[in-house]
Tab-separated table of C-alpha atoms in Angstrom:
chain	number	residue	atom	x	y	z
A	1	MET	CA	-94.192	-33.109	-61.428
A	2	THR	CA	-91.444	-34.290	-59.355
A	3	LEU	CA	-89.021	-31.456	-60.727
A	4	PHE	CA	-91.799	-29.037	-59.894
A	5	GLY	CA	-91.967	-30.141	-56.461
A	6	LEU	CA	-88.364	-29.603	-56.037
A	7	LYS	CA	-88.553	-26.213	-57.485
A	8	VAL	CA	-91.075	-25.183	-54.941
A	9	ILE	CA	-88.738	-26.522	-52.075
A	10	ALA	CA	-85.838	-24.837	-53.375
A	11	ASN	CA	-87.726	-21.502	-54.128
A	12	VAL	CA	-89.532	-21.582	-50.439
A	13	PHE	CA	-85.959	-20.340	-49.027
A	14	ARG	CA	-85.008	-17.825	-51.531
A	15	PHE	CA	-85.747	-14.179	-51.092
A	16	PRO	CA	-88.299	-12.407	-51.346
A	17	PHE	CA	-90.332	-14.787	-49.092
A	18	GLU	CA	-93.693	-13.561	-50.236
A	19	LEU	CA	-95.194	-13.106	-46.986
A	20	ASP	CA	-98.233	-11.173	-47.941
A	21	GLN	CA	-98.913	-13.542	-50.665
A	22	ILE	CA	-98.639	-16.528	-48.500
A	23	TRP	CA	-100.740	-14.723	-45.744
A	24	SER	CA	-103.547	-13.983	-48.558
A	25	GLN	CA	-103.479	-17.689	-49.751
A	26	MET	CA	-103.723	-19.161	-46.128
A	27	GLY	CA	-107.148	-16.960	-45.742
A	28	GLU	CA	-108.193	-18.415	-49.067
A	29	VAL	CA	-107.181	-21.986	-48.484
A	30	GLY	CA	-107.667	-21.594	-44.680
A	31	ALA	CA	-110.670	-19.555	-43.418
A	32	ARG	CA	-112.664	-20.464	-46.662
A	33	SER	CA	-112.518	-24.113	-46.169
A	34	LEU	CA	-113.510	-23.749	-42.382
A	35	PRO	CA	-117.296	-24.129	-43.074
A	36	LEU	CA	-116.812	-27.019	-45.264
A	37	VAL	CA	-114.666	-28.990	-42.859
A	38	ALA	CA	-116.632	-27.997	-39.850
A	39	ALA	CA	-119.838	-29.206	-41.341
A	40	SER	CA	-118.200	-32.593	-42.629
A	41	GLY	CA	-116.727	-32.855	-39.277
A	42	LEU	CA	-119.955	-32.588	-37.370
A	43	ALA	CA	-121.798	-34.861	-39.588
A	44	LEU	CA	-119.058	-37.438	-39.301
A	45	GLY	CA	-118.931	-37.146	-35.750
A	46	VAL	CA	-122.620	-37.751	-35.414
A	47	VAL	CA	-122.752	-40.735	-37.956
A	48	MET	CA	-119.506	-42.429	-36.550
A	49	THR	CA	-121.332	-42.426	-33.241
A	50	LEU	CA	-124.433	-43.992	-34.664
A	51	HIS	CA	-122.903	-46.535	-36.440
A	52	THR	CA	-120.362	-47.752	-33.311
A	53	ARG	CA	-123.101	-47.390	-30.638
A	54	SER	CA	-125.321	-50.101	-31.463
A	55	THR	CA	-122.249	-52.658	-31.441
A	56	LEU	CA	-120.401	-51.298	-28.490
A	57	VAL	CA	-124.132	-51.325	-26.577
A	58	THR	CA	-124.410	-54.999	-27.476
A	59	PHE	CA	-121.046	-55.646	-25.798
A	60	GLY	CA	-121.629	-53.445	-22.765
A	61	ALA	CA	-118.908	-51.118	-23.886
A	62	SER	CA	-120.980	-48.088	-24.393
A	63	SER	CA	-118.764	-45.877	-22.224
A	64	MET	CA	-115.943	-46.501	-25.022
A	65	ILE	CA	-117.782	-44.303	-27.387
A	66	PRO	CA	-116.248	-41.076	-26.836
A	67	GLU	CA	-112.654	-42.785	-26.785
A	68	LEU	CA	-113.404	-44.799	-29.933
A	69	GLN	CA	-114.643	-41.301	-31.567
A	70	SER	CA	-111.574	-39.297	-30.561
A	71	LEU	CA	-108.982	-41.935	-31.520
A	72	SER	CA	-110.825	-42.510	-34.795
A	73	PHE	CA	-110.498	-38.966	-35.566
A	74	PHE	CA	-107.357	-37.944	-34.483
A	75	VAL	CA	-105.525	-40.707	-35.774
A	76	GLU	CA	-107.079	-41.170	-39.007
A	77	ILE	CA	-110.384	-39.802	-40.064
A	78	GLY	CA	-109.719	-36.374	-39.412
A	79	PRO	CA	-106.289	-35.964	-41.288
A	80	LEU	CA	-107.680	-37.984	-44.089
A	81	VAL	CA	-111.014	-36.689	-44.657
A	82	ALA	CA	-109.904	-32.854	-44.165
A	83	ALA	CA	-107.099	-33.585	-46.797
A	84	LEU	CA	-109.512	-35.149	-49.101
A	85	LEU	CA	-112.011	-32.041	-48.661
A	86	VAL	CA	-109.226	-29.579	-49.146
A	87	SER	CA	-108.162	-31.189	-52.300
A	88	GLY	CA	-111.728	-31.097	-53.629
A	89	ARG	CA	-112.120	-27.510	-52.583
A	90	VAL	CA	-108.694	-25.817	-52.820
A	91	GLY	CA	-107.248	-28.212	-55.561
A	92	ALA	CA	-109.718	-27.470	-58.003
A	93	SER	CA	-109.623	-23.583	-57.277
A	94	ILE	CA	-105.800	-23.317	-57.653
A	95	GLY	CA	-105.569	-25.397	-60.769
A	96	ALA	CA	-108.513	-23.317	-62.242
A	97	VAL	CA	-107.091	-20.128	-61.417
A	98	LEU	CA	-103.677	-20.933	-62.381
A	99	ALA	CA	-104.813	-22.502	-65.795
A	100	ASN	CA	-107.060	-19.225	-66.245
A	101	MET	CA	-104.229	-16.885	-65.384
A	102	ARG	CA	-101.980	-18.906	-68.073
A	103	ALA	CA	-104.636	-18.909	-70.785
A	104	THR	CA	-105.566	-15.143	-70.199
A	105	GLU	CA	-101.891	-14.223	-70.498
A	106	GLN	CA	-101.589	-12.934	-66.905
A	107	ILE	CA	-98.655	-15.149	-66.065
A	108	ASP	CA	-97.091	-13.597	-69.166
A	109	ALA	CA	-97.627	-10.306	-67.821
A	110	ILE	CA	-96.332	-11.134	-64.419
A	111	GLU	CA	-93.054	-12.402	-66.296
A	112	ALA	CA	-93.208	-9.257	-68.675
A	113	LEU	CA	-93.216	-7.115	-65.484
A	114	SER	CA	-89.850	-8.561	-64.203
A	115	ILE	CA	-91.652	-10.735	-61.607
A	116	ASP	CA	-90.771	-14.256	-61.051
A	117	SER	CA	-94.283	-15.731	-61.455
A	118	PHE	CA	-93.221	-19.197	-60.132
A	119	LYS	CA	-92.263	-17.846	-56.812
A	120	PHE	CA	-95.027	-15.226	-56.860
A	121	LEU	CA	-97.907	-17.466	-57.468
A	122	VAL	CA	-97.218	-21.335	-56.973
A	123	VAL	CA	-94.855	-21.014	-53.879
A	124	PRO	CA	-97.060	-18.809	-51.815
A	125	ARG	CA	-100.090	-21.318	-52.482
A	126	VAL	CA	-97.975	-24.474	-51.719
A	127	VAL	CA	-96.629	-22.991	-48.353
A	128	ALA	CA	-100.140	-21.855	-47.561
A	129	CYS	CA	-101.446	-25.482	-48.157
A	130	VAL	CA	-98.711	-26.870	-46.003
A	131	LEU	CA	-99.248	-24.369	-42.912
A	132	VAL	CA	-103.059	-24.640	-43.078
A	133	MET	CA	-103.804	-28.733	-43.440
A	134	PRO	CA	-102.579	-29.212	-39.564
A	135	LEU	CA	-104.906	-26.324	-38.627
A	136	LEU	CA	-107.872	-27.480	-40.474
A	137	THR	CA	-107.331	-31.095	-39.442
A	138	THR	CA	-107.336	-29.974	-35.881
A	139	PHE	CA	-110.520	-28.279	-36.601
A	140	MET	CA	-112.049	-31.195	-37.967
A	141	ASP	CA	-111.120	-33.515	-35.026
A	142	PHE	CA	-112.515	-31.370	-32.747
A	143	CYS	CA	-115.718	-30.766	-34.633
A	144	GLY	CA	-116.041	-34.814	-35.114
A	145	LEU	CA	-115.839	-35.033	-31.133
A	146	LEU	CA	-118.447	-32.157	-31.160
A	147	GLY	CA	-120.685	-34.143	-33.456
A	148	GLY	CA	-119.973	-37.425	-31.499
A	149	PHE	CA	-121.064	-35.572	-28.110
A	150	VAL	CA	-124.326	-34.083	-29.727
A	151	SER	CA	-125.275	-37.741	-30.876
A	152	GLU	CA	-124.292	-39.379	-27.712
A	153	TYR	CA	-126.069	-36.466	-25.537
A	154	ALA	CA	-129.304	-37.189	-27.738
A	155	MET	CA	-129.171	-40.937	-27.102
A	156	SER	CA	-127.737	-41.313	-23.380
A	157	HIS	CA	-127.818	-37.733	-21.909
A	158	LEU	CA	-124.365	-38.078	-21.241
A	159	SER	CA	-122.835	-34.900	-19.964
A	160	LEU	CA	-120.246	-32.718	-21.656
A	161	GLN	CA	-117.513	-32.999	-18.811
A	162	LEU	CA	-118.050	-36.859	-18.873
A	163	TYR	CA	-117.793	-37.196	-22.556
A	164	VAL	CA	-114.475	-35.082	-22.705
A	165	THR	CA	-112.840	-37.123	-19.792
A	166	ARG	CA	-113.637	-40.372	-21.439
A	167	ALA	CA	-112.527	-38.973	-25.132
A	168	PHE	CA	-109.200	-38.059	-23.637
A	169	THR	CA	-108.606	-41.153	-21.324
A	170	GLY	CA	-106.602	-43.399	-23.986
A	171	VAL	CA	-105.375	-40.662	-25.953
A	172	GLU	CA	-101.630	-40.154	-26.102
A	173	TRP	CA	-99.778	-37.094	-27.789
A	174	SER	CA	-98.442	-39.720	-30.055
A	175	ASN	CA	-101.921	-40.708	-31.161
A	176	PHE	CA	-102.443	-36.782	-32.059
A	177	ILE	CA	-99.251	-34.741	-33.260
A	178	PRO	CA	-97.986	-37.099	-35.649
A	179	PRO	CA	-101.148	-37.913	-37.705
A	180	THR	CA	-101.910	-34.030	-37.643
A	181	LEU	CA	-98.255	-33.120	-38.724
A	182	LYS	CA	-98.607	-35.843	-41.636
A	183	THR	CA	-101.189	-33.300	-43.100
A	184	ALA	CA	-98.620	-31.045	-43.717
A	185	VAL	CA	-97.214	-33.535	-46.423
A	186	PHE	CA	-100.805	-33.676	-47.710
A	187	GLY	CA	-101.083	-29.910	-48.022
A	188	PHE	CA	-97.716	-30.000	-49.967
A	189	ILE	CA	-99.235	-32.583	-52.232
A	190	ILE	CA	-102.376	-30.358	-52.850
A	191	GLY	CA	-100.465	-27.313	-53.589
A	192	THR	CA	-97.902	-28.916	-55.787
A	193	VAL	CA	-100.129	-30.985	-57.666
A	194	SER	CA	-102.665	-28.670	-58.253
A	195	SER	CA	-100.367	-25.794	-59.133
A	196	PHE	CA	-98.292	-28.106	-61.547
A	197	PHE	CA	-101.678	-28.562	-63.775
A	198	GLY	CA	-102.677	-24.974	-63.424
A	199	TYR	CA	-99.376	-23.330	-63.993
A	200	SER	CA	-98.342	-26.007	-66.928
A	201	THR	CA	-101.486	-25.883	-68.813
A	202	ASN	CA	-101.655	-24.271	-72.235
A	203	GLU	CA	-104.794	-24.951	-73.615
A	204	GLY	CA	-107.133	-22.265	-73.509
A	205	ALA	CA	-110.780	-22.421	-71.850
A	206	GLU	CA	-110.519	-26.460	-72.259
A	207	GLY	CA	-107.635	-26.608	-70.407
A	208	ILE	CA	-108.773	-24.639	-67.357
A	209	GLY	CA	-111.550	-27.608	-66.780
A	210	ARG	CA	-108.982	-30.261	-67.361
A	211	ALA	CA	-106.290	-28.390	-65.143
A	212	ALA	CA	-109.160	-28.415	-62.084
A	213	THR	CA	-110.124	-31.877	-62.690
A	214	SER	CA	-106.814	-33.403	-62.856
A	215	SER	CA	-105.809	-31.554	-59.754
A	216	VAL	CA	-108.268	-33.115	-57.733
A	217	VAL	CA	-108.094	-36.629	-58.894
A	218	VAL	CA	-104.239	-36.760	-58.829
A	219	SER	CA	-103.842	-35.164	-55.517
A	220	SER	CA	-106.613	-37.255	-53.775
A	221	LEU	CA	-104.960	-40.213	-55.191
A	222	LEU	CA	-101.409	-38.937	-53.996
A	223	ILE	CA	-102.906	-38.329	-50.916
A	224	ILE	CA	-104.341	-41.820	-50.261
A	225	LEU	CA	-100.981	-43.295	-51.306
A	226	ALA	CA	-98.853	-40.911	-48.989
A	227	ASP	CA	-101.062	-41.650	-46.132
A	228	VAL	CA	-100.274	-45.577	-46.404
A	229	ILE	CA	-96.415	-44.789	-46.567
A	230	LEU	CA	-96.734	-41.850	-43.718
A	231	VAL	CA	-99.034	-44.462	-41.403
A	232	LYS	CA	-96.259	-47.062	-41.653
A	233	ILE	CA	-93.382	-44.368	-41.050
A	234	ILE	CA	-95.428	-43.041	-37.929
A	235	PHE	CA	-95.560	-46.398	-36.481
A	236	LEU	CA	-91.924	-47.157	-37.064
A	237	VAL	CA	-90.845	-43.748	-35.312
A	238	PHE	CA	-93.606	-43.870	-32.565
A	239	PRO	CA	-94.715	-47.482	-31.704
A	240	GLU	CA	-96.673	-46.243	-28.875
A	241	SER	CA	-99.108	-44.665	-31.342
A	242	ALA	CA	-100.346	-48.050	-32.549
A	243	ILE	CA	-103.747	-48.540	-31.227
B	1	MET	CA	-72.959	7.415	-82.878
B	2	ASN	CA	-72.676	3.888	-84.316
B	3	GLU	CA	-75.333	1.714	-85.671
B	4	THR	CA	-74.963	-0.757	-82.560
B	5	GLN	CA	-75.605	2.142	-80.253
B	6	ASP	CA	-78.607	3.249	-82.221
B	7	THR	CA	-80.201	0.003	-82.423
B	8	ALA	CA	-82.632	-0.985	-79.558
B	9	ILE	CA	-83.889	-4.474	-80.818
B	10	ALA	CA	-82.273	-6.782	-83.227
B	11	LEU	CA	-83.252	-10.006	-84.358
B	12	ASP	CA	-80.627	-12.068	-85.925
B	13	HIS	CA	-81.544	-15.101	-87.887
B	14	VAL	CA	-84.521	-16.172	-85.296
B	15	SER	CA	-86.211	-19.291	-85.992
B	16	LYS	CA	-88.784	-20.774	-83.418
B	17	SER	CA	-91.013	-23.897	-83.690
B	18	PHE	CA	-93.691	-25.330	-81.613
B	19	GLY	CA	-93.688	-29.291	-82.199
B	20	LYS	CA	-93.493	-30.006	-85.742
B	21	LYS	CA	-94.820	-26.479	-86.619
B	22	GLN	CA	-92.341	-23.867	-87.699
B	23	VAL	CA	-93.705	-20.539	-86.987
B	24	LEU	CA	-90.540	-18.218	-87.469
B	25	ARG	CA	-87.847	-19.214	-90.045
B	26	ASP	CA	-84.431	-17.364	-90.129
B	27	VAL	CA	-86.215	-13.874	-89.272
B	28	SER	CA	-83.704	-10.781	-88.780
B	29	PHE	CA	-84.594	-7.229	-88.566
B	30	SER	CA	-83.622	-4.553	-86.292
B	31	VAL	CA	-85.195	-1.262	-84.508
B	32	ALA	CA	-83.719	1.973	-84.206
B	33	ARG	CA	-84.049	3.605	-80.831
B	34	GLY	CA	-87.116	5.761	-80.996
B	35	GLU	CA	-88.548	4.258	-84.221
B	36	ALA	CA	-91.914	2.552	-84.127
B	37	ILE	CA	-91.971	-0.338	-86.512
B	38	CYS	CA	-95.601	-2.174	-87.265
B	39	VAL	CA	-95.349	-6.074	-87.838
B	40	LEU	CA	-98.167	-7.188	-90.178
B	41	GLY	CA	-98.861	-10.501	-91.706
B	42	ARG	CA	-101.722	-12.955	-91.753
B	43	SER	CA	-103.173	-14.567	-88.776
B	44	GLY	CA	-100.740	-17.539	-87.699
B	45	THR	CA	-97.574	-16.043	-89.242
B	46	GLY	CA	-95.939	-15.806	-85.954
B	47	LYS	CA	-96.319	-11.964	-85.479
B	48	SER	CA	-97.267	-12.301	-81.529
B	49	VAL	CA	-94.656	-14.870	-81.105
B	50	THR	CA	-91.912	-12.256	-82.768
B	51	LEU	CA	-93.233	-10.042	-79.835
B	52	LYS	CA	-92.853	-12.679	-76.984
B	53	LEU	CA	-89.357	-13.526	-78.218
B	54	MET	CA	-88.527	-9.877	-77.839
B	55	ILE	CA	-89.188	-9.900	-74.148
B	56	ALA	CA	-87.973	-13.370	-73.501
B	57	LEU	CA	-91.183	-15.132	-72.840
B	58	LEU	CA	-90.335	-17.532	-75.292
B	59	LYS	CA	-86.947	-18.661	-76.353
B	60	PRO	CA	-85.844	-18.833	-79.805
B	61	ASP	CA	-84.751	-22.351	-81.484
B	62	ALA	CA	-81.991	-20.590	-83.227
B	63	GLY	CA	-80.577	-16.949	-83.664
B	64	ARG	CA	-80.010	-14.266	-81.518
B	65	ILE	CA	-82.299	-11.196	-80.122
B	66	SER	CA	-80.560	-8.127	-78.635
B	67	ILE	CA	-82.144	-5.564	-76.727
B	68	ASP	CA	-79.678	-2.515	-76.706
B	69	GLU	CA	-76.430	-4.618	-76.432
B	70	ASP	CA	-77.583	-7.694	-74.255
B	71	ASP	CA	-78.364	-10.936	-75.842
B	72	ILE	CA	-81.424	-12.009	-73.848
B	73	THR	CA	-81.414	-15.422	-75.564
B	74	GLN	CA	-78.392	-15.997	-73.002
B	75	LEU	CA	-79.156	-13.907	-69.946
B	76	GLU	CA	-80.025	-15.706	-66.508
B	77	ARG	CA	-83.166	-14.823	-64.771
B	78	LYS	CA	-81.670	-11.925	-62.537
B	79	GLU	CA	-80.031	-10.220	-65.715
B	80	LEU	CA	-83.298	-10.524	-67.686
B	81	SER	CA	-85.221	-8.970	-65.148
B	82	ARG	CA	-83.003	-6.003	-65.151
B	83	VAL	CA	-83.411	-5.906	-69.294
B	84	ARG	CA	-87.407	-6.356	-69.156
B	85	ARG	CA	-87.751	-3.255	-66.837
B	86	LYS	CA	-86.729	-1.243	-69.634
B	87	MET	CA	-89.660	-2.577	-71.760
B	88	GLY	CA	-93.323	-2.448	-71.270
B	89	PHE	CA	-95.688	-5.004	-73.108
B	90	LEU	CA	-99.456	-4.510	-73.933
B	91	PHE	CA	-100.878	-7.812	-74.420
B	92	GLN	CA	-103.701	-8.194	-76.938
B	93	SER	CA	-106.345	-9.235	-74.151
B	94	ALA	CA	-104.646	-6.555	-72.034
B	95	ALA	CA	-104.046	-9.439	-69.341
B	96	LEU	CA	-104.804	-7.483	-66.404
B	97	PHE	CA	-104.816	-9.360	-63.107
B	98	ASP	CA	-108.524	-10.117	-62.702
B	99	SER	CA	-108.083	-10.355	-58.853
B	100	LEU	CA	-106.858	-7.008	-58.509
B	101	THR	CA	-108.468	-3.372	-58.837
B	102	LEU	CA	-106.902	-1.169	-61.726
B	103	HIS	CA	-104.762	0.596	-58.976
B	104	ASP	CA	-103.360	-2.566	-57.534
B	105	ASN	CA	-102.388	-3.720	-60.981
B	106	LEU	CA	-100.412	-0.772	-61.664
B	107	ALA	CA	-98.845	-0.566	-57.972
B	108	LEU	CA	-98.071	-4.396	-57.821
B	109	PRO	CA	-94.738	-3.987	-60.156
B	110	LEU	CA	-94.137	-0.526	-58.366
B	111	ARG	CA	-94.387	-1.942	-54.857
B	112	ARG	CA	-92.197	-5.061	-55.737
B	113	LEU	CA	-89.571	-3.854	-57.895
B	114	THR	CA	-88.808	-0.461	-56.476
B	115	ASP	CA	-87.893	1.198	-53.314
B	116	LYS	CA	-90.436	4.149	-53.843
B	117	SER	CA	-92.655	4.832	-50.846
B	118	LYS	CA	-96.480	4.602	-51.010
B	119	GLN	CA	-96.808	8.403	-51.703
B	120	GLU	CA	-94.348	8.255	-54.709
B	121	ILE	CA	-96.272	5.314	-56.027
B	122	GLU	CA	-99.765	6.838	-55.801
B	123	VAL	CA	-98.097	10.011	-57.877
B	124	ILE	CA	-96.786	7.584	-60.566
B	125	ILE	CA	-100.220	5.728	-60.558
B	126	ASP	CA	-102.284	8.904	-60.832
B	127	HIS	CA	-99.821	10.432	-63.453
B	128	VAL	CA	-99.867	7.276	-65.582
B	129	LEU	CA	-103.916	6.642	-65.185
B	130	GLY	CA	-104.363	10.472	-66.102
B	131	GLN	CA	-102.505	9.806	-69.580
B	132	VAL	CA	-104.509	7.033	-70.607
B	133	GLY	CA	-107.760	8.969	-69.323
B	134	LEU	CA	-108.782	6.444	-66.487
B	135	ALA	CA	-107.821	8.560	-63.384
B	136	ASP	CA	-111.422	8.087	-62.113
B	137	ASP	CA	-111.477	4.410	-62.451
B	138	LYS	CA	-108.525	3.203	-60.314
B	139	GLY	CA	-110.804	1.281	-57.925
B	140	LYS	CA	-112.582	-0.560	-60.463
B	141	MET	CA	-111.831	-4.322	-61.017
B	142	PRO	CA	-110.746	-5.340	-64.637
B	143	VAL	CA	-114.066	-6.897	-65.066
B	144	GLU	CA	-115.966	-3.853	-64.568
B	145	LEU	CA	-114.138	-1.897	-67.477
B	146	SER	CA	-114.722	-2.111	-71.189
B	147	GLY	CA	-112.724	-3.387	-73.778
B	148	GLY	CA	-111.315	-0.129	-74.838
B	149	MET	CA	-110.867	0.974	-70.938
B	150	GLN	CA	-108.804	-2.560	-70.370
B	151	LYS	CA	-106.586	-1.802	-73.195
B	152	ARG	CA	-105.952	1.620	-72.029
B	153	ALA	CA	-105.379	0.123	-68.517
B	154	GLY	CA	-102.954	-2.437	-69.959
B	155	LEU	CA	-101.200	0.535	-71.411
B	156	ALA	CA	-100.740	2.191	-68.345
B	157	ARG	CA	-99.470	-0.668	-66.678
B	158	ALA	CA	-96.977	-1.217	-69.250
B	159	LEU	CA	-95.924	2.599	-68.940
B	160	VAL	CA	-95.475	2.371	-64.929
B	161	PHE	CA	-91.579	2.142	-65.429
B	162	GLU	CA	-91.349	4.710	-68.102
B	163	PRO	CA	-89.994	1.889	-70.575
B	164	GLN	CA	-87.723	3.128	-73.584
B	165	ILE	CA	-89.166	-0.015	-75.499
B	166	LEU	CA	-93.053	-0.721	-75.947
B	167	LEU	CA	-94.357	-3.858	-77.323
B	168	ILE	CA	-97.816	-3.792	-78.347
B	169	ASP	CA	-99.755	-6.899	-79.280
B	170	GLU	CA	-102.999	-6.001	-81.360
B	171	PRO	CA	-103.551	-2.452	-79.768
B	172	SER	CA	-106.977	-2.188	-81.763
B	173	SER	CA	-108.436	-5.762	-82.038
B	174	GLY	CA	-111.957	-6.062	-80.750
B	175	LEU	CA	-112.269	-2.201	-80.664
B	176	ASP	CA	-114.454	0.178	-82.609
B	177	ARG	CA	-112.744	2.783	-84.755
B	178	ILE	CA	-113.044	5.604	-82.517
B	179	THR	CA	-111.901	3.755	-79.737
B	180	ALA	CA	-109.141	2.266	-81.544
B	181	SER	CA	-108.046	5.820	-82.725
B	182	GLU	CA	-107.916	6.955	-79.330
B	183	ILE	CA	-105.466	3.950	-78.535
B	184	ASP	CA	-103.448	5.085	-81.824
B	185	ASP	CA	-103.448	8.597	-80.056
B	186	LEU	CA	-101.652	7.543	-76.957
B	187	LEU	CA	-99.293	5.465	-78.673
B	188	LEU	CA	-98.407	8.504	-80.767
B	189	GLU	CA	-98.244	10.604	-77.857
B	190	GLN	CA	-95.842	8.160	-76.308
B	191	LYS	CA	-93.779	8.049	-79.313
B	192	THR	CA	-93.302	11.702	-79.966
B	193	LYS	CA	-93.368	12.900	-76.256
B	194	HIS	CA	-91.209	10.389	-74.874
B	195	HIS	CA	-89.338	8.898	-78.112
B	196	THR	CA	-90.356	5.221	-77.164
B	197	THR	CA	-88.955	2.468	-79.145
B	198	MET	CA	-92.477	0.782	-80.185
B	199	VAL	CA	-92.894	-2.739	-82.019
B	200	ILE	CA	-96.448	-2.957	-82.749
B	201	VAL	CA	-98.174	-6.259	-84.062
B	202	THR	CA	-101.604	-5.279	-85.965
B	203	HIS	CA	-103.928	-6.155	-88.442
B	204	ASP	CA	-105.020	-2.684	-88.425
B	205	VAL	CA	-103.581	-0.789	-91.524
B	206	HIS	CA	-104.848	2.430	-90.271
B	207	CYS	CA	-103.142	2.157	-86.921
B	208	ALA	CA	-99.919	1.219	-88.730
B	209	ARG	CA	-99.994	3.854	-90.838
B	210	ARG	CA	-100.708	6.371	-88.213
B	211	VAL	CA	-97.894	5.225	-85.629
B	212	GLY	CA	-95.326	3.359	-87.626
B	213	ASP	CA	-92.418	4.424	-89.274
B	214	ARG	CA	-91.471	1.253	-90.815
B	215	PHE	CA	-93.600	-2.075	-91.360
B	216	ALA	CA	-92.098	-5.601	-91.105
B	217	VAL	CA	-94.364	-7.857	-93.038
B	218	LEU	CA	-94.275	-11.744	-92.307
B	219	ASP	CA	-95.385	-14.316	-94.553
B	220	GLN	CA	-95.534	-17.958	-93.474
B	221	GLY	CA	-92.615	-17.304	-90.703
B	222	ARG	CA	-90.502	-15.672	-93.226
B	223	LEU	CA	-89.719	-11.877	-93.231
B	224	ALA	CA	-91.560	-11.130	-96.526
B	225	ALA	CA	-90.686	-7.370	-96.486
B	226	LEU	CA	-89.329	-4.727	-94.474
B	227	GLY	CA	-89.737	-0.708	-95.130
B	228	THR	CA	-91.561	2.513	-95.213
B	229	PRO	CA	-95.377	2.034	-96.131
B	230	GLN	CA	-94.517	3.941	-99.510
B	231	GLU	CA	-91.792	1.485	-100.214
B	232	LEU	CA	-94.099	-1.395	-99.630
B	233	GLU	CA	-96.765	-0.075	-101.563
B	234	HIS	CA	-95.131	-1.299	-104.680
B	235	HIS	CA	-93.518	-4.494	-103.457
B	236	GLU	CA	-93.256	-7.518	-105.554
B	237	ASN	CA	-95.036	-9.673	-103.449
B	238	GLU	CA	-98.753	-9.473	-103.858
B	239	THR	CA	-99.232	-10.517	-99.881
B	240	VAL	CA	-97.297	-7.504	-98.944
B	241	ARG	CA	-98.943	-5.267	-101.131
B	242	MET	CA	-102.370	-6.459	-99.890
B	243	LEU	CA	-101.470	-6.136	-96.209
B	244	VAL	CA	-99.831	-2.731	-96.765
B	245	GLY	CA	-102.586	-1.322	-98.918
B	246	GLU	CA	-105.024	1.030	-97.328
B	247	SER	CA	-108.071	-0.040	-98.648
């Protein structure tokens, strides 16, 4: 799988750049994941506020709810949950589509037509995942804040203006940019792992199911592991981002 | 013209294994330019593997495979791509790209690998689809096509580069006799009008006798017989006689 990932990186910078394919995959990975990411962000935002509110009210710190909400989403919840959601939806899809193409000889047909199937099928999917993940994460962060606002408004009738002001009071750029950009690595993991299982399988119909399952399980595990490492690196490079 | 210049495809002592299973053992034969050779054999004797070796979708464990005078087992991707441009491959399942319309299935290789204008591409697609009788179906998705139509669409895609060599895997499998006969007609037309070299893997002796000039019979991974249908009817090997016999 490591060699597969390195082959992807080497091929990204090789002509032809497959811009049409990348654009089409960005639609597939990004636009089609938006409803899931939006719904999850809103629901998580509401739930997070419900959980934290009772504790903070006890200590008379209810005014910190928006700030806690924004920091939680920007720093960790948004990036990790968005990546796990995309790994479930997109990872399974990429794994199954490529495995089906392998099983039905479509990949062989591409090769027989003198087209580099790896460059045509795998590289655009990985690049699309890398480009789209930070955008989806940002979308999830703001949906989470919106959910938090809805919940807070229902409880305390806090105005939107005050909520936004409080939400961004203690937030530094270093709390937002590095955690959001780390999701590009998550995107690389999702795209590479799921393409690896889909592209490499050769077991017919049974292999399609196995490729889809393995894509989700392995990419989710690697995302969580990579998150631990990346958070440590972010703290080293941007010490001020530690809350 | 010498023999090498006349030879379109040559397999020279080719062997291929998958794990412990040896599928092809020391197979050698050649196909002359413009000739149609039918590869016959029982299931699992390596017929489709032979075809995939000829277009380098698989690599042999031993031996040499030449297309014209290029040893494709030694070629880099770029050179291989040049050789593949001379060849068309009709897969057993047609292998149409299921996310693209029939039109786009044919347009994809033309757009990517040629400098042709949009209009020129449209002319080629209309011409090729007209040849296989699918001119009115180009907007359809593969799933909307019947088995016979998919086969014809696969053939149309294989023909977009006007290949000198056509590799065909089970052209009549899963088709009724009439539809299979229509596919045979298309192959015959390709052979007689365009003098395309063909290698056809088939179980259908009717198709083989109509289209093939010679038969190559594989048995347990070995080349059991090579010759015209008439020569092989009286072959000493019973499997060969049974596979070649018309009944």
